Amino acid sequence: MTIPIVSISGKSNTGKTTLIEKMIPELNRRGYRVATIKHTTHGFDIDREGKDSWRHKKAGAQITVVASPKRATVIEDMDRDLEIAELRDRYISGVDIILSEGFKGNPLPKIEVFRPEVHPDPLYTKEDNLIAVVGEAGQDRGVPWFAPEDVKGIVDLVENLYLKEINIS
Amino acid sequence: MTIPIVSISGKSNTGKTTLIEKMIPELNRRGYRVATIKHTTHGFDIDREGKDSWRHKKAGAQITVVASPKRATVIEDMDRDLEIAELRDRYISGVDIILSEGFKGNPLPKIEVFRPEVHPDPLYTKEDNLIAVVGEAGQDRGVPWFAPEDVKGIVDLVENLYLKEINIS
């Protein structure tokens, strides 16, 4: 079964990461295992200078894996910008749902975090597979609105749409 | 085809990471793509406090992927200490050879980095699948010895043992 992906969308500084931080423990509490995929266009270097893994990568390793009994970390060079479904198929297994952040123009179901005081124009419509808006209600977008603190309501929607069939089968 | 793994072994402070750092560019120069797998028994936290990926993990995500056009980083919780072959099958593709460091008691072909002035006793014998020793010659171990600076000789051996058939086929 393909693991469902819900995209937490919105312009910068609207609170996407904060919403994801609240949704994960609520999903965990209901027994679901969660993965996240974050896309960033600017370079990033998660590794620390001087560590062995950093030395391996710097010497020219295409992939470096660091494994301990509790955690594995993989750093892999890419020759192109992978689609989110490719990243899922390559790296994600053993979870029930994926929350994504930062992928633009994708066909995934989307929850838009909308703060008109930061960015007045919404990003998506129902035609973009928008399933909900998080923020102050105000415009008719044809989808449910949730206040940012209504994490239970947001997760209820996600559970009903993408996770319920797991319980039935 | 299974990607070959060569284990760079030896006690602490013998120069394993330094040897790997020298072998990778020599392998790259000969046209081979290289991955590394490092095992560590103590915990490590490659991620940086405050970054979004760190916030996702801390909130309870089992797997967090951060992707840019040039690099992907995966941080995954483990419920047990995976074998090196399991790590290879899970995370490594698209390379010709894997150099590993820090896995003890494995059946892999091994190059032992041996510095008697740091640790007087050798770790492995030919029966442990030892294929070479790097360090000052001095004991008969029944396998080739190489000086630490003879990276070309070491890579020649690895290429002849594990990479030549790729060229022929």
GROMACS .gro file of C-alpha atoms in nm:
model
  338
    1MET     CA    1   0.000   0.000   0.000
    2THR     CA    2   0.127   0.343  -0.090
    3ILE     CA    3   0.187   0.559   0.214
    4PRO     CA    4  -0.040   0.867   0.197
    5ILE     CA    5   0.122   1.210   0.187
    6VAL     CA    6  -0.043   1.528   0.312
    7SER     CA    7   0.129   1.850   0.215
    8ILE     CA    8   0.137   2.125   0.477
    9SER     CA    9   0.150   2.429   0.252
   10GLY     CA   10   0.162   2.803   0.286
   11LYS     CA   11   0.387   3.098   0.236
   12SER     CA   12   0.687   3.158   0.459
   13ASN     CA   13   0.635   3.248   0.825
   14THR     CA   14   0.278   3.127   0.835
   15GLY     CA   15   0.348   2.849   1.086
   16LYS     CA   16   0.384   2.534   0.874
   17THR     CA   17   0.655   2.375   1.089
   18THR     CA   18   0.471   2.466   1.406
   19LEU     CA   19   0.156   2.296   1.276
   20ILE     CA   20   0.354   1.983   1.181
   21GLU     CA   21   0.508   1.983   1.530
   22LYS     CA   22   0.158   1.973   1.678
   23MET     CA   23   0.011   1.719   1.434
   24ILE     CA   24   0.284   1.456   1.483
   25PRO     CA   25   0.228   1.389   1.856
   26GLU     CA   26  -0.150   1.385   1.802
   27LEU     CA   27  -0.109   1.127   1.524
   28ASN     CA   28   0.133   0.928   1.742
   29ARG     CA   29  -0.117   0.940   2.031
   30ARG     CA   30  -0.372   0.777   1.800
   31GLY     CA   31  -0.126   0.500   1.717
   32TYR     CA   32   0.000   0.619   1.379
   33ARG     CA   33   0.365   0.630   1.284
   34VAL     CA   34   0.462   0.946   1.102
   35ALA     CA   35   0.738   1.046   0.863
   36THR     CA   36   0.809   1.397   0.737
   37ILE     CA   37   0.965   1.515   0.414
   38LYS     CA   38   1.085   1.872   0.394
   39HIS     CA   39   1.197   2.032   0.071
   40THR     CA   40   1.438   2.321   0.067
   41THR     CA   41   1.570   2.503  -0.236
   42HIS     CA   42   1.868   2.666  -0.072
   43GLY     CA   43   2.165   2.451   0.017
   44PHE     CA   44   2.192   2.307   0.362
   45ASP     CA   45   2.458   2.120   0.547
   46ILE     CA   46   2.310   1.916   0.824
   47ASP     CA   47   2.639   1.746   0.892
   48ARG     CA   48   2.898   1.884   1.127
   49GLU     CA   49   3.245   1.982   1.020
   50GLY     CA   50   3.510   1.744   1.148
   51LYS     CA   51   3.280   1.451   1.216
   52ASP     CA   52   3.370   1.125   1.042
   53SER     CA   53   3.057   1.134   0.829
   54TRP     CA   54   3.145   1.486   0.716
   55ARG     CA   55   3.498   1.370   0.634
   56HIS     CA   56   3.363   1.078   0.428
   57LYS     CA   57   3.128   1.304   0.231
   58LYS     CA   58   3.393   1.568   0.178
   59ALA     CA   59   3.636   1.306   0.046
   60GLY     CA   60   3.386   1.224  -0.229
   61ALA     CA   61   3.145   0.960  -0.100
   62GLN     CA   62   2.817   0.980  -0.287
   63ILE     CA   63   2.625   0.832   0.006
   64THR     CA   64   2.727   0.825   0.371
   65VAL     CA   65   2.531   0.626   0.629
   66VAL     CA   66   2.594   0.661   1.001
   67ALA     CA   67   2.419   0.396   1.206
   68SER     CA   68   2.379   0.346   1.578
   69PRO     CA   69   2.150   0.103   1.762
   70LYS     CA   70   1.885   0.374   1.787
   71ARG     CA   71   1.922   0.586   1.476
   72ALA     CA   72   2.044   0.587   1.118
   73THR     CA   73   2.139   0.898   0.925
   74VAL     CA   74   2.189   0.898   0.551
   75ILE     CA   75   2.340   1.180   0.348
   76GLU     CA   76   2.315   1.129  -0.027
   77ASP     CA   77   2.418   1.346  -0.322
   78MET     CA   78   2.146   1.406  -0.577
   79ASP     CA   79   2.193   1.483  -0.942
   80ARG     CA   80   1.844   1.634  -0.970
   81ASP     CA   81   1.554   1.758  -0.760
   82LEU     CA   82   1.357   1.443  -0.678
   83GLU     CA   83   0.977   1.445  -0.675
   84ILE     CA   84   0.820   1.385  -0.338
   85ALA     CA   85   0.685   1.044  -0.449
   86GLU     CA   86   1.037   0.942  -0.549
   87LEU     CA   87   1.170   1.045  -0.209
   88ARG     CA   88   0.894   0.846  -0.043
   89ASP     CA   89   0.967   0.534  -0.246
   90ARG     CA   90   1.339   0.566  -0.186
   91TYR     CA   91   1.355   0.641   0.184
   92ILE     CA   92   1.024   0.585   0.362
   93SER     CA   93   0.884   0.260   0.493
   94GLY     CA   94   0.719   0.138   0.810
   95VAL     CA   95   0.504   0.446   0.873
   96ASP     CA   96   0.133   0.516   0.824
   97ILE     CA   97   0.142   0.871   0.695
   98ILE     CA   98   0.383   1.134   0.564
   99LEU     CA   99   0.354   1.506   0.629
  100SER     CA  100   0.541   1.713   0.374
  101GLU     CA  101   0.653   2.074   0.378
  102GLY     CA  102   0.803   2.295   0.110
  103PHE     CA  103   0.712   2.112  -0.210
  104LYS     CA  104   0.550   2.357  -0.449
  105GLY     CA  105   0.320   2.276  -0.741
  106ASN     CA  106   0.259   1.918  -0.642
  107PRO     CA  107  -0.070   1.731  -0.690
  108LEU     CA  108  -0.085   1.614  -0.326
  109PRO     CA  109  -0.369   1.678  -0.084
  110LYS     CA  110  -0.289   2.009   0.083
  111ILE     CA  111  -0.358   2.182   0.410
  112GLU     CA  112  -0.285   2.551   0.363
  113VAL     CA  113  -0.167   2.748   0.661
  114PHE     CA  114  -0.302   3.093   0.587
  115ARG     CA  115  -0.222   3.414   0.775
  116PRO     CA  116  -0.354   3.709   0.575
  117GLU     CA  117  -0.168   3.950   0.805
  118VAL     CA  118   0.159   3.796   0.677
  119HIS     CA  119   0.060   3.721   0.317
  120PRO     CA  120  -0.281   3.852   0.204
  121ASP     CA  121  -0.330   3.616  -0.091
  122PRO     CA  122  -0.412   3.248  -0.054
  123LEU     CA  123  -0.199   2.995  -0.240
  124TYR     CA  124  -0.439   2.719  -0.334
  125THR     CA  125  -0.795   2.637  -0.429
  126LYS     CA  126  -0.998   2.319  -0.417
  127GLU     CA  127  -0.880   2.249  -0.771
  128ASP     CA  128  -0.524   2.222  -0.636
  129ASN     CA  129  -0.640   1.941  -0.407
  130LEU     CA  130  -0.676   2.174  -0.109
  131ILE     CA  131  -0.848   1.979   0.169
  132ALA     CA  132  -0.843   2.234   0.451
  133VAL     CA  133  -0.728   2.581   0.551
  134VAL     CA  134  -0.571   2.653   0.889
  135GLY     CA  135  -0.605   3.012   1.007
  136GLU     CA  136  -0.870   3.273   1.065
  137ALA     CA  137  -1.181   3.202   0.858
  138GLY     CA  138  -1.267   3.479   0.619
  139GLN     CA  139  -1.290   3.367   0.261
  140ASP     CA  140  -1.500   3.099   0.103
  141ARG     CA  141  -1.249   2.842  -0.018
  142GLY     CA  142  -1.499   2.555  -0.033
  143VAL     CA  143  -1.304   2.347   0.222
  144PRO     CA  144  -1.310   2.319   0.602
  145TRP     CA  145  -1.134   2.589   0.806
  146PHE     CA  146  -0.958   2.518   1.133
  147ALA     CA  147  -0.809   2.746   1.394
  148PRO     CA  148  -0.434   2.680   1.435
  149GLU     CA  149  -0.490   2.547   1.788
  150ASP     CA  150  -0.758   2.297   1.674
  151VAL     CA  151  -0.506   2.021   1.619
  152LYS     CA  152  -0.760   1.756   1.711
  153GLY     CA  153  -0.998   1.877   1.439
  154ILE     CA  154  -0.721   1.890   1.177
  155VAL     CA  155  -0.601   1.539   1.263
  156ASP     CA  156  -0.961   1.412   1.267
  157LEU     CA  157  -0.993   1.526   0.905
  158VAL     CA  158  -0.663   1.366   0.801
  159GLU     CA  159  -0.750   1.045   0.982
  160ASN     CA  160  -1.093   1.024   0.821
  161LEU     CA  161  -0.960   1.091   0.473
  162TYR     CA  162  -0.639   0.885   0.470
  163LEU     CA  163  -0.606   0.654   0.769
  164LYS     CA  164  -0.944   0.504   0.847
  165GLU     CA  165  -0.928   0.225   0.589
  166ILE     CA  166  -0.621   0.092   0.768
  167ASN     CA  167  -0.831   0.036   1.079
  168ILE     CA  168  -1.109  -0.139   0.888
  169SER     CA  169  -0.893  -0.380   0.691
  170MET     CA  170   2.427  -0.732  -0.830
  171THR     CA  171   2.510  -0.692  -0.463
  172ILE     CA  172   2.733  -0.394  -0.394
  173PRO     CA  173   3.061  -0.514  -0.242
  174ILE     CA  174   3.153  -0.394   0.106
  175VAL     CA  175   3.510  -0.365   0.233
  176SER     CA  176   3.545  -0.309   0.606
  177ILE     CA  177   3.818  -0.072   0.718
  178SER     CA  178   3.896  -0.215   1.059
  179GLY     CA  179   4.128  -0.146   1.346
  180LYS     CA  180   4.132  -0.025   1.701
  181SER     CA  181   4.063   0.339   1.786
  182ASN     CA  182   4.312   0.605   1.682
  183THR     CA  183   4.481   0.390   1.423
  184GLY     CA  184   4.377   0.607   1.129
  185LYS     CA  185   4.072   0.431   0.983
  186THR     CA  186   3.887   0.748   0.885
  187THR     CA  187   4.206   0.899   0.743
  188LEU     CA  188   4.256   0.590   0.526
  189ILE     CA  189   3.895   0.605   0.404
  190GLU     CA  190   3.943   0.974   0.323
  191LYS     CA  191   4.236   0.881   0.100
  192MET     CA  192   4.077   0.576  -0.063
  193ILE     CA  193   3.757   0.754  -0.173
  194PRO     CA  194   3.918   1.011  -0.409
  195GLU     CA  195   4.146   0.742  -0.553
  196LEU     CA  196   3.841   0.522  -0.624
  197ASN     CA  197   3.655   0.822  -0.768
  198ARG     CA  198   3.954   0.902  -0.990
  199ARG     CA  199   3.928   0.551  -1.135
  200GLY     CA  200   3.560   0.608  -1.212
  201TYR     CA  201   3.400   0.426  -0.919
  202ARG     CA  202   3.119   0.570  -0.711
  203VAL     CA  203   3.165   0.512  -0.341
  204ALA     CA  204   2.936   0.496  -0.040
  205THR     CA  205   3.045   0.472   0.322
  206ILE     CA  206   2.869   0.318   0.622
  207LYS     CA  207   2.995   0.408   0.966
  208HIS     CA  208   2.875   0.233   1.279
  209THR     CA  209   2.884   0.402   1.614
  210THR     CA  210   2.770   0.255   1.944
  211HIS     CA  211   2.739   0.581   2.134
  212GLY     CA  212   2.451   0.808   2.050
  213PHE     CA  213   2.500   1.087   1.806
  214ASP     CA  214   2.291   1.377   1.695
  215ILE     CA  215   2.387   1.486   1.351
  216ASP     CA  216   2.097   1.723   1.331
  217ARG     CA  217   2.107   2.079   1.459
  218GLU     CA  218   1.886   2.209   1.731
  219GLY     CA  219   1.620   2.448   1.603
  220LYS     CA  220   1.629   2.337   1.240
  221ASP     CA  221   1.297   2.223   1.095
  222SER     CA  222   1.420   1.866   1.055
  223TRP     CA  223   1.522   1.862   1.421
  224ARG     CA  224   1.180   1.999   1.518
  225HIS     CA  225   1.005   1.727   1.314
  226LYS     CA  226   1.211   1.450   1.475
  227LYS     CA  227   1.170   1.593   1.823
  228ALA     CA  228   0.792   1.610   1.776
  229GLY     CA  229   0.790   1.234   1.718
  230ALA     CA  230   0.849   1.166   1.349
  231GLN     CA  231   0.999   0.822   1.299
  232ILE     CA  232   1.168   0.926   0.975
  233THR     CA  233   1.254   1.276   0.859
  234VAL     CA  234   1.380   1.345   0.508
  235VAL     CA  235   1.521   1.683   0.406
  236ALA     CA  236   1.569   1.717   0.032
  237SER     CA  237   1.727   1.985  -0.181
  238PRO     CA  238   1.815   1.972  -0.552
  239LYS     CA  239   2.166   1.857  -0.462
  240ARG     CA  240   2.133   1.651  -0.147
  241ALA     CA  241   1.896   1.439   0.058
  242THR     CA  242   1.935   1.373   0.429
  243VAL     CA  243   1.739   1.104   0.609
  244ILE     CA  244   1.717   1.060   0.984
  245GLU     CA  245   1.541   0.741   1.090
  246ASP     CA  246   1.471   0.590   1.430
  247MET     CA  247   1.581   0.228   1.466
  248ASP     CA  248   1.434  -0.028   1.702
  249ARG     CA  249   1.748  -0.243   1.680
  250ASP     CA  250   2.108  -0.239   1.565
  251LEU     CA  251   2.088  -0.321   1.195
  252GLU     CA  252   2.344  -0.546   1.029
  253ILE     CA  253   2.562  -0.379   0.772
  254ALA     CA  254   2.401  -0.578   0.488
  255GLU     CA  255   2.058  -0.458   0.603
  256LEU     CA  256   2.179  -0.097   0.600
  257ARG     CA  257   2.317  -0.150   0.250
  258ASP     CA  258   1.993  -0.296   0.119
  259ARG     CA  259   1.786  -0.022   0.282
  260TYR     CA  260   1.984   0.288   0.194
  261ILE     CA  261   2.250   0.228  -0.069
  262SER     CA  262   2.206   0.217  -0.444
  263GLY     CA  263   2.382   0.359  -0.748
  264VAL     CA  264   2.738   0.307  -0.623
  265ASP     CA  265   3.007   0.054  -0.710
  266ILE     CA  266   3.157  -0.012  -0.368
  267ILE     CA  267   3.096   0.055   0.000
  268LEU     CA  268   3.369   0.122   0.257
  269SER     CA  269   3.256   0.053   0.611
  270GLU     CA  270   3.397   0.156   0.945
  271GLY     CA  271   3.314   0.053   1.300
  272PHE     CA  272   3.126  -0.274   1.250
  273LYS     CA  273   3.278  -0.538   1.472
  274GLY     CA  274   3.256  -0.914   1.431
  275ASN     CA  275   3.125  -0.908   1.078
  276PRO     CA  276   3.213  -1.160   0.804
  277LEU     CA  277   3.310  -0.890   0.552
  278PRO     CA  278   3.644  -0.862   0.378
  279LYS     CA  279   3.862  -0.652   0.605
  280ILE     CA  280   4.155  -0.418   0.573
  281GLU     CA  281   4.306  -0.377   0.919
  282VAL     CA  282   4.478  -0.051   1.002
  283PHE     CA  283   4.744  -0.160   1.248
  284ARG     CA  284   4.964   0.066   1.457
  285PRO     CA  285   5.145  -0.143   1.718
  286GLU     CA  286   5.261   0.174   1.892
  287VAL     CA  287   4.895   0.254   1.969
  288HIS     CA  288   4.761  -0.101   2.019
  289PRO     CA  289   5.020  -0.382   2.020
  290ASP     CA  290   4.781  -0.667   1.936
  291PRO     CA  291   4.632  -0.721   1.592
  292LEU     CA  292   4.255  -0.764   1.564
  293TYR     CA  293   4.210  -1.006   1.278
  294THR     CA  294   4.358  -1.302   1.097
  295LYS     CA  295   4.309  -1.443   0.750
  296GLU     CA  296   4.031  -1.660   0.896
  297ASP     CA  297   3.835  -1.343   0.974
  298ASN     CA  298   3.844  -1.257   0.603
  299LEU     CA  299   4.138  -1.021   0.649
  300ILE     CA  300   4.256  -0.921   0.301
  301ALA     CA  301   4.529  -0.670   0.386
  302VAL     CA  302   4.704  -0.489   0.669
  303VAL     CA  303   4.790  -0.120   0.654
  304GLY     CA  304   5.079  -0.016   0.874
  305GLU     CA  305   5.439  -0.101   0.939
  306ALA     CA  306   5.516  -0.459   0.832
  307GLY     CA  307   5.636  -0.676   1.115
  308GLN     CA  308   5.429  -0.987   1.167
  309ASP     CA  309   5.339  -1.260   0.928
  310ARG     CA  310   4.964  -1.230   0.888
  311GLY     CA  311   4.950  -1.418   0.557
  312VAL     CA  312   4.806  -1.118   0.371
  313PRO     CA  313   4.959  -0.822   0.186
  314TRP     CA  314   5.092  -0.530   0.391
  315PHE     CA  315   5.074  -0.171   0.274
  316ALA     CA  316   5.225   0.146   0.409
  317PRO     CA  317   4.951   0.398   0.504
  318GLU     CA  318   5.065   0.632   0.225
  319ASP     CA  319   5.044   0.357  -0.040
  320VAL     CA  320   4.685   0.440  -0.128
  321LYS     CA  321   4.738   0.337  -0.488
  322GLY     CA  322   4.850  -0.011  -0.381
  323ILE     CA  323   4.558  -0.052  -0.141
  324VAL     CA  324   4.305   0.057  -0.403
  325ASP     CA  325   4.472  -0.169  -0.663
  326LEU     CA  326   4.402  -0.464  -0.433
  327VAL     CA  327   4.041  -0.364  -0.372
  328GLU     CA  328   3.986  -0.300  -0.741
  329ASN     CA  329   4.134  -0.636  -0.840
  330LEU     CA  330   3.932  -0.827  -0.582
  331TYR     CA  331   3.592  -0.656  -0.604
  332LEU     CA  332   3.563  -0.419  -0.898
  333LYS     CA  333   3.736  -0.572  -1.199
  334GLU     CA  334   3.447  -0.793  -1.308
  335ILE     CA  335   3.239  -0.476  -1.352
  336ASN     CA  336   3.482  -0.363  -1.618
  337ILE     CA  337   3.482  -0.696  -1.798
  338SER     CA  338   3.104  -0.745  -1.813
   0.00000   0.00000   0.00000
